[in-house]
JSON list of C-alpha atoms in Angstrom, two decimals:
[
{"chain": "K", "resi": 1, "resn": "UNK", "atom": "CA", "xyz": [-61.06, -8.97, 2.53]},
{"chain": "K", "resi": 2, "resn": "UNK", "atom": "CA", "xyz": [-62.63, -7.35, -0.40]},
{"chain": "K", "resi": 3, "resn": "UNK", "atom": "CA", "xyz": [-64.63, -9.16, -3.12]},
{"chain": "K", "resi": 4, "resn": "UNK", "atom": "CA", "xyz": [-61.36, -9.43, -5.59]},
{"chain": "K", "resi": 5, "resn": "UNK", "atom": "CA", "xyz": [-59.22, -10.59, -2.58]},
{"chain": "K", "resi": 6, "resn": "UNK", "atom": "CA", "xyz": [-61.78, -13.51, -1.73]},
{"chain": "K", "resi": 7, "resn": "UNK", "atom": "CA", "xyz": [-61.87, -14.93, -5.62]},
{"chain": "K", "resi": 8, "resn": "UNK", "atom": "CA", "xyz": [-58.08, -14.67, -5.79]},
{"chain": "K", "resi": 9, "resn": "UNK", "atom": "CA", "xyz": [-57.95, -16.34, -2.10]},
{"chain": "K", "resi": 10, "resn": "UNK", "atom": "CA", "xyz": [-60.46, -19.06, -3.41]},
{"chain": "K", "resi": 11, "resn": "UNK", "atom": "CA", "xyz": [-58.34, -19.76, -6.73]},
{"chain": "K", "resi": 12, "resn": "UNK", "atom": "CA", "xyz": [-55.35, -20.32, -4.97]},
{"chain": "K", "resi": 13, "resn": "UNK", "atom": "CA", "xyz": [-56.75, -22.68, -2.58]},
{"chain": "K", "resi": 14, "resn": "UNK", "atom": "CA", "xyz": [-58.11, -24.58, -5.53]},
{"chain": "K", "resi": 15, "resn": "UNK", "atom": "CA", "xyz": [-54.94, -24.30, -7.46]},
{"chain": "K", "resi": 16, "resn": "UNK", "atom": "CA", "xyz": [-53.73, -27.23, -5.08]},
{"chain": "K", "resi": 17, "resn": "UNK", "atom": "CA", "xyz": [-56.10, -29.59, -5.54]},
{"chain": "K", "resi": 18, "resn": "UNK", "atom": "CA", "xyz": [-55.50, -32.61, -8.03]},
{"chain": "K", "resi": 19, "resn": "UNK", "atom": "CA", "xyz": [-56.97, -35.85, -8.88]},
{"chain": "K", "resi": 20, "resn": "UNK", "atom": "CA", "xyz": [-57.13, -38.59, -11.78]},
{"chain": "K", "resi": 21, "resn": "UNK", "atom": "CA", "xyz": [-59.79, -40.63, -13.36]},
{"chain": "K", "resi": 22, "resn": "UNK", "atom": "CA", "xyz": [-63.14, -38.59, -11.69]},
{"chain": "K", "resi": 23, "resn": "UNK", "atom": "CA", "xyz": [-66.48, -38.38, -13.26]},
{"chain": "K", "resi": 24, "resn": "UNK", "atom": "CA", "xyz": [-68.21, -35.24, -13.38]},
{"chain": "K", "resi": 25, "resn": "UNK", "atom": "CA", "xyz": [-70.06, -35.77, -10.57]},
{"chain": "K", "resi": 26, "resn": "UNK", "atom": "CA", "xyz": [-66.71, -36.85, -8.85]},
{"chain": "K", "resi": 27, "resn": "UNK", "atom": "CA", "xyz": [-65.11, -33.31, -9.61]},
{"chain": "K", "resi": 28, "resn": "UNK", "atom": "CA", "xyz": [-68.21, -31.56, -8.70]},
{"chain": "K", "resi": 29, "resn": "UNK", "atom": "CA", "xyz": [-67.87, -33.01, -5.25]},
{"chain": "K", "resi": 30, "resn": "UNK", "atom": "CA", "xyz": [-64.38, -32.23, -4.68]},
{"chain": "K", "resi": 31, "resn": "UNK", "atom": "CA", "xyz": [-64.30, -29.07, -5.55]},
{"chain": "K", "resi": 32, "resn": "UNK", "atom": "CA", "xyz": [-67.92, -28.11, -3.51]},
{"chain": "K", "resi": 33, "resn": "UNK", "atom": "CA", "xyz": [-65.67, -30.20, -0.68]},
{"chain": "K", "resi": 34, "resn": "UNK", "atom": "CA", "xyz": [-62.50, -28.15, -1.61]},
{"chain": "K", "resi": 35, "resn": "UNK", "atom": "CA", "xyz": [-64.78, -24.76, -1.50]},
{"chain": "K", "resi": 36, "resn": "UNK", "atom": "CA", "xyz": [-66.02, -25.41, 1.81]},
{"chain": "K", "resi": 37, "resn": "UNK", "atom": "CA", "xyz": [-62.36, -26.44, 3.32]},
{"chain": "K", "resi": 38, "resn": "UNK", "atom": "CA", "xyz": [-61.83, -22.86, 2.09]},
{"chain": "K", "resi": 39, "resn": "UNK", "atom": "CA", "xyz": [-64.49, -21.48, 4.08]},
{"chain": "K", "resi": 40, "resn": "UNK", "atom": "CA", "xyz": [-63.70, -22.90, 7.06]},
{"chain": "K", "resi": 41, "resn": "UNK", "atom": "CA", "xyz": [-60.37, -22.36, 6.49]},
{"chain": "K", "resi": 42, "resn": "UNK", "atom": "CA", "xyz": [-61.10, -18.53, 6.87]},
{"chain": "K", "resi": 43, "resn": "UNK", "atom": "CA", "xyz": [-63.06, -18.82, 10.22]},
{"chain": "K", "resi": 44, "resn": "UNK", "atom": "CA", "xyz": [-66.51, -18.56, 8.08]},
{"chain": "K", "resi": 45, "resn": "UNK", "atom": "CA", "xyz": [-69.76, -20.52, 8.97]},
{"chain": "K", "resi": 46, "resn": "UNK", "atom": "CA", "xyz": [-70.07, -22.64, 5.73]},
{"chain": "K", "resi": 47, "resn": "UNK", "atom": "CA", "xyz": [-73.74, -24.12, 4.95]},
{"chain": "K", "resi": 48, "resn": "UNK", "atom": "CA", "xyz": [-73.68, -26.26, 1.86]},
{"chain": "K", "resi": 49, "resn": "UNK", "atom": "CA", "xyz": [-76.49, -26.48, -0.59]},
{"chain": "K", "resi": 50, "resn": "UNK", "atom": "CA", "xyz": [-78.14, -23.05, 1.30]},
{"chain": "K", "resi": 51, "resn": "UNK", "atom": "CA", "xyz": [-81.22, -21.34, 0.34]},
{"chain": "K", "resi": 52, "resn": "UNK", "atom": "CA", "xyz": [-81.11, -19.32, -2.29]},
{"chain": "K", "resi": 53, "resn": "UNK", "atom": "CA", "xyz": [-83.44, -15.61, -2.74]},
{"chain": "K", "resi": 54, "resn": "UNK", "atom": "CA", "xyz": [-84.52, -17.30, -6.00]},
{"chain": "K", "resi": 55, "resn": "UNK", "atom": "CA", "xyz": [-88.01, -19.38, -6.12]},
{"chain": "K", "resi": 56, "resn": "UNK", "atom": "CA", "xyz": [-88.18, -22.52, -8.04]},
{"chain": "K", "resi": 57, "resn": "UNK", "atom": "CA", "xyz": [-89.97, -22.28, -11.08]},
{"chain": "K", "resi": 58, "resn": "UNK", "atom": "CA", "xyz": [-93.30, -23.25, -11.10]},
{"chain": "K", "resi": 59, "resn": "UNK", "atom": "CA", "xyz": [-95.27, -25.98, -9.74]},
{"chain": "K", "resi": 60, "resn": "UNK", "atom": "CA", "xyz": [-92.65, -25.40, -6.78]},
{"chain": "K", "resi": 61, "resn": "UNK", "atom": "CA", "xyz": [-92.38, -21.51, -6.72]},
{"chain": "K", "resi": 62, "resn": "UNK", "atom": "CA", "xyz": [-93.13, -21.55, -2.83]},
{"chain": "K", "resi": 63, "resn": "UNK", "atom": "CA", "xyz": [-89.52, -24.01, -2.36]},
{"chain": "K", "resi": 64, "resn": "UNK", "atom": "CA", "xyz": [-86.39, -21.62, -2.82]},
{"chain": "K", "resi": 65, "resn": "UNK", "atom": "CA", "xyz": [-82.92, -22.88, -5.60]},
{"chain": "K", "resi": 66, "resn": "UNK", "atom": "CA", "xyz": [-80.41, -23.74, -3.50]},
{"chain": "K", "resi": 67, "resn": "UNK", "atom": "CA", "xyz": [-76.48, -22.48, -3.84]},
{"chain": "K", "resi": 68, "resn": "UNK", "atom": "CA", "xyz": [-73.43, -24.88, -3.54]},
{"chain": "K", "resi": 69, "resn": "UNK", "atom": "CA", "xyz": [-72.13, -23.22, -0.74]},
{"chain": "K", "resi": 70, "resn": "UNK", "atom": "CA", "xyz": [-72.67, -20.15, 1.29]},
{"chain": "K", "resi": 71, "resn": "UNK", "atom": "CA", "xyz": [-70.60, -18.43, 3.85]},
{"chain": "K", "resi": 72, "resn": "UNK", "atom": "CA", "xyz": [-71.48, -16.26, 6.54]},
{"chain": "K", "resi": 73, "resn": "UNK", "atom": "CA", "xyz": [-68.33, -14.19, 7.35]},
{"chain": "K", "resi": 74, "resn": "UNK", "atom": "CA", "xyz": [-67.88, -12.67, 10.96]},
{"chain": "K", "resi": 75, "resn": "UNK", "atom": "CA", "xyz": [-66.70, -9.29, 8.98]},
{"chain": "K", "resi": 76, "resn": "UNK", "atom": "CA", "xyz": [-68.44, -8.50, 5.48]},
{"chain": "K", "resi": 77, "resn": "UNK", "atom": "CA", "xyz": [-70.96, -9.74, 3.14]},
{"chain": "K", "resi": 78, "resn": "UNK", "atom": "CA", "xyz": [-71.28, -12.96, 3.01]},
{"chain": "K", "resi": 79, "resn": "UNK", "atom": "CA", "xyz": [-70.59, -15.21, 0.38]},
{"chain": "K", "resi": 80, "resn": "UNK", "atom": "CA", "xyz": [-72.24, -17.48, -2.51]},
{"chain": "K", "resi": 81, "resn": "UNK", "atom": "CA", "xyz": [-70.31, -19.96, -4.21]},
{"chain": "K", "resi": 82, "resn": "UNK", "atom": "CA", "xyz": [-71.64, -22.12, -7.39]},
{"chain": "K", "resi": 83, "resn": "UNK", "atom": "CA", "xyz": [-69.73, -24.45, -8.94]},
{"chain": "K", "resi": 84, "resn": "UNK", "atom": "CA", "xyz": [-70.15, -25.79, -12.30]},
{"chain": "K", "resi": 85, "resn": "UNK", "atom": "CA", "xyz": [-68.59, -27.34, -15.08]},
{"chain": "K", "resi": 86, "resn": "UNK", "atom": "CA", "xyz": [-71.13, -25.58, -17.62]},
{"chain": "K", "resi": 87, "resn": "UNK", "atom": "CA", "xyz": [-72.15, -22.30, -18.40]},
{"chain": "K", "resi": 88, "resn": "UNK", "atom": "CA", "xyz": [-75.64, -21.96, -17.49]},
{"chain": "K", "resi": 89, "resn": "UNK", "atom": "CA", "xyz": [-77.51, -18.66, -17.69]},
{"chain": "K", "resi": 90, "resn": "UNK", "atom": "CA", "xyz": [-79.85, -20.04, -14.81]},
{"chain": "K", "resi": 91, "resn": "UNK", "atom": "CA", "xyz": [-76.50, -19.85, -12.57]},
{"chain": "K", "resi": 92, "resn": "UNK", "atom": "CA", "xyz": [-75.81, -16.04, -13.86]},
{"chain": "K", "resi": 93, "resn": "UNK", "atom": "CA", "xyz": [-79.40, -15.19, -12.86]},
{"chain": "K", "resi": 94, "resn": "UNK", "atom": "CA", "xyz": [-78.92, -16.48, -9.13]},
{"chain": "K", "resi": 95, "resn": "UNK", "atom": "CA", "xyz": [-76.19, -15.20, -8.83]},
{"chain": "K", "resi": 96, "resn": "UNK", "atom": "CA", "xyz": [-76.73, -11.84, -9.47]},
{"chain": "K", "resi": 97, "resn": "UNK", "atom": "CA", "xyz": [-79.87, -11.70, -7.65]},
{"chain": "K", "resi": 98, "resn": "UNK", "atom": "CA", "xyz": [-77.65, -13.03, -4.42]},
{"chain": "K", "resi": 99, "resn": "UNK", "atom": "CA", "xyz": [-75.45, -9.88, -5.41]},
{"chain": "K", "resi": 100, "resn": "UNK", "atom": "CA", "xyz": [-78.63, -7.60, -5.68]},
{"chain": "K", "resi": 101, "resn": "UNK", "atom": "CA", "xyz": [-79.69, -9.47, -1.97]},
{"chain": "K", "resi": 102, "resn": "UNK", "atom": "CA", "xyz": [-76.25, -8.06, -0.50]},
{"chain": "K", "resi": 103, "resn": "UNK", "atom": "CA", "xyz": [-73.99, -11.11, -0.97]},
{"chain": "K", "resi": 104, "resn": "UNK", "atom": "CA", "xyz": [-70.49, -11.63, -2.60]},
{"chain": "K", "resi": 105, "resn": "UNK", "atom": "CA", "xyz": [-71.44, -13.97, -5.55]},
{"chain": "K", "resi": 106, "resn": "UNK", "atom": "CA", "xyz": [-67.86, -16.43, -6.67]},
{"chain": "K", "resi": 107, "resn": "UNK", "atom": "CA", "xyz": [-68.58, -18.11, -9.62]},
{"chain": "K", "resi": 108, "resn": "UNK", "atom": "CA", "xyz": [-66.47, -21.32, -9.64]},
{"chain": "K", "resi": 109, "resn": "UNK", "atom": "CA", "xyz": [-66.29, -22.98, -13.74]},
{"chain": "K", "resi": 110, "resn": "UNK", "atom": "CA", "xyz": [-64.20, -26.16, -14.05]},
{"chain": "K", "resi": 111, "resn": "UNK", "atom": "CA", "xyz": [-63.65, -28.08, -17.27]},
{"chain": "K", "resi": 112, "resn": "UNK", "atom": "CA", "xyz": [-60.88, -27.78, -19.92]},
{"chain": "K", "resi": 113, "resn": "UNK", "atom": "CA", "xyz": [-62.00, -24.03, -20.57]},
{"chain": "K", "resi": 114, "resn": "UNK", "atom": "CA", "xyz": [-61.87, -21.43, -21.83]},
{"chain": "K", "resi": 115, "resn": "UNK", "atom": "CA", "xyz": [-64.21, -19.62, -19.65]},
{"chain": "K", "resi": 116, "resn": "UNK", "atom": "CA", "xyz": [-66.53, -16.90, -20.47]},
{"chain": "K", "resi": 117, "resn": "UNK", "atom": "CA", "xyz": [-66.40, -13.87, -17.59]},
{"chain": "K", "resi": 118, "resn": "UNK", "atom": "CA", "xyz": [-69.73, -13.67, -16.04]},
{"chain": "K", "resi": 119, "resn": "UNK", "atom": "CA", "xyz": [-70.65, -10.17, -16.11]},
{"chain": "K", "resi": 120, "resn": "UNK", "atom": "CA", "xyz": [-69.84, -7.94, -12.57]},
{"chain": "K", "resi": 121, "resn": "UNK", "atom": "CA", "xyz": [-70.43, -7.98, -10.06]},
{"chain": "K", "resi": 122, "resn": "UNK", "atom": "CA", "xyz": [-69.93, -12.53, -10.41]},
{"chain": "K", "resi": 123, "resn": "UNK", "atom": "CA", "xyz": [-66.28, -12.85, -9.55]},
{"chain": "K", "resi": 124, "resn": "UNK", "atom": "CA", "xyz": [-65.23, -16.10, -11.97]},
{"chain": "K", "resi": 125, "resn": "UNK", "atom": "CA", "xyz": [-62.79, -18.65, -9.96]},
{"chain": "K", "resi": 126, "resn": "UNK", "atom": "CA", "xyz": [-61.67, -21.08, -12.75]},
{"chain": "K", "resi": 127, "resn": "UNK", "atom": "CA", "xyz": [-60.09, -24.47, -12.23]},
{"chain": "K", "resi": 128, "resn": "UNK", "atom": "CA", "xyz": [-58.98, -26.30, -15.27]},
{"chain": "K", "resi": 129, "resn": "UNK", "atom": "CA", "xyz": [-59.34, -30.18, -15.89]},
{"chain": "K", "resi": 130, "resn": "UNK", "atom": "CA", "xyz": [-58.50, -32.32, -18.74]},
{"chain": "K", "resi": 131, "resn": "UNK", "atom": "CA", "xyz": [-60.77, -34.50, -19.73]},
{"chain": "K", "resi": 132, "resn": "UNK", "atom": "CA", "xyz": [-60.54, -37.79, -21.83]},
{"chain": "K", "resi": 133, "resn": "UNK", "atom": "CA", "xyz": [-62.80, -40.56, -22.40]},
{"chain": "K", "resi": 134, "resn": "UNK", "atom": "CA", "xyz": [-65.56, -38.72, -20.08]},
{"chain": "K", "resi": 135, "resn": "UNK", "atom": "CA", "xyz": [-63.43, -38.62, -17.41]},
{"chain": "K", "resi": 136, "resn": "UNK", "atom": "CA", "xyz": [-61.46, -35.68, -15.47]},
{"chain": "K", "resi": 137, "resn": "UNK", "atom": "CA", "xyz": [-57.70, -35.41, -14.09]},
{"chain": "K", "resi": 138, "resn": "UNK", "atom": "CA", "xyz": [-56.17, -32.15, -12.63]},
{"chain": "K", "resi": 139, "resn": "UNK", "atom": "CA", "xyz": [-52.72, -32.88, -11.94]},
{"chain": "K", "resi": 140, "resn": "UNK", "atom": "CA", "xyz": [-50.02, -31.12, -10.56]},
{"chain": "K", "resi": 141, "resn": "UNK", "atom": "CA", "xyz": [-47.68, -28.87, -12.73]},
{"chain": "K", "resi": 142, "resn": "UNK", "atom": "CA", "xyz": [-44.12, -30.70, -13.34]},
{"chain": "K", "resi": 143, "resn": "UNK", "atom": "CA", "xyz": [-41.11, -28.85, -13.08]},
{"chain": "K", "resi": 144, "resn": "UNK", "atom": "CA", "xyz": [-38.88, -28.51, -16.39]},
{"chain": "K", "resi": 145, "resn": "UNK", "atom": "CA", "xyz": [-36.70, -30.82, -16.74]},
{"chain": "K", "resi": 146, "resn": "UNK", "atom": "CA", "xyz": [-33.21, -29.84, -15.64]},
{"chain": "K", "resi": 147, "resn": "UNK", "atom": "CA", "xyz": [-31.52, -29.27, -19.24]},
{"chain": "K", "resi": 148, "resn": "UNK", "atom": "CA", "xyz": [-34.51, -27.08, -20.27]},
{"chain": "K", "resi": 149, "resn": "UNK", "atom": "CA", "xyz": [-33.32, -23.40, -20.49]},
{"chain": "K", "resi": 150, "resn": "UNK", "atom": "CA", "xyz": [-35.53, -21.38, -18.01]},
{"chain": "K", "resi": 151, "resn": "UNK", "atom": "CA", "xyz": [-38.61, -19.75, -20.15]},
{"chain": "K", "resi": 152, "resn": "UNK", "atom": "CA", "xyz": [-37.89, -17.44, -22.26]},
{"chain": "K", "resi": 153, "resn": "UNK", "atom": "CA", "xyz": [-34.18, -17.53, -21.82]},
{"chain": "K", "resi": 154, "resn": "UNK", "atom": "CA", "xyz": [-32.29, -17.85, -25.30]},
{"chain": "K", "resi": 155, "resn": "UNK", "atom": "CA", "xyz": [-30.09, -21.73, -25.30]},
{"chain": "K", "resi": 156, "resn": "UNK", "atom": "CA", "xyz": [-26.36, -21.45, -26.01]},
{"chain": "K", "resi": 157, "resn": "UNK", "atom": "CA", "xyz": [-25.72, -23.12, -29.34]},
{"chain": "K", "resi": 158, "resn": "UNK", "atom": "CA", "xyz": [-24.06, -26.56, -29.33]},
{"chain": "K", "resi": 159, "resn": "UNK", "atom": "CA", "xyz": [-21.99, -27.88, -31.88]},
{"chain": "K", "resi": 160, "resn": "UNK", "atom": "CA", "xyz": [-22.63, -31.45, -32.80]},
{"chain": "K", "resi": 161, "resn": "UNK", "atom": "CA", "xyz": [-19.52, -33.62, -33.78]},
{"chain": "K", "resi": 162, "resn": "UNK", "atom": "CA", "xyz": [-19.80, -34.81, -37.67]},
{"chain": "K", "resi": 163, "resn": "UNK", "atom": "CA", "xyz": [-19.34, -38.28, -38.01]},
{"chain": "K", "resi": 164, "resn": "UNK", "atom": "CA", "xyz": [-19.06, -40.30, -41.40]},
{"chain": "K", "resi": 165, "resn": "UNK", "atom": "CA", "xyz": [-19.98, -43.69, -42.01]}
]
């Protein structure tokens, strides 16, 4: 599966998820849960919160950052997975120095968006959630309602009766 094939494969598997109510840290954990269900999902070895080829800044330069998830893939590269809710250059860096260490780098951003691409090689996986009053819902797309004309689609006029009073 090629690097395109894996965000798209990612974003659809993340496209189900829903919830109501969470706080940040709430939808941070579902989705780092959600990412590695994905991972497993494709027969990968999944290691959450795996060493990173960056150092820590110092005092603790000899300690190594640490990426959400990682996935070691019986074919291919394997693959790096942040997620965050912010766009923080720290998380560019790492990631690109994961790409320049040979690994497939998925960037996934959640939050009402929009999103700002991360330049290549980062492949961007977005998930959007509403927020209000601090705290985050993602919930399932409704169906139009039956009378709605299909998108698109110009509605037939309808003549209203006149009435007098």
């Amino acid at each position: 599966m090629n690097d395109d094939a894996l965000a798209a494969s990612l974003a659809a598997h993340l496209d189900r998820l829903t919830f109501v109510d969470r706080s940040t840290d709430e939808v941070t954990a579902l989705l780092v849960d959600a990412v590695a269900a994905w991972g497993e999902a494709q027969g990968f070895r999944v290691y959450r919160r795996a060493a990173s080829v960056v150092p820590l800044p110092a005092p603790y330069q000899s300690r190594h950052s640490v990426v959400d998830v990682a996935c070691a893939r019986p074919v291919g590269r394997p693959v790096v997975i942040e997620v965050d809710r912010t766009d923080r250059r720290r998380t560019v860096e790492k990631l690109l120095a994961e790409v320049d260490a040979g690994r497939v780098a998925l960037w996934v951003r959640w939050g009402p968006g929009p999103f700002t691409a991360p330049p290549p090689p980062i492949r961007l996986v977005t998930c959007e959630v509403a927020v209000r009053n601090h705290r985050h819902s993602r919930l399932p797309a409704l169906p139009a309602p039956p009378h709605s004309a299909p998108a698109g689609a110009a509605a037939e006029p309808v003549e209203l009766p006149l009435t007098a009073d």
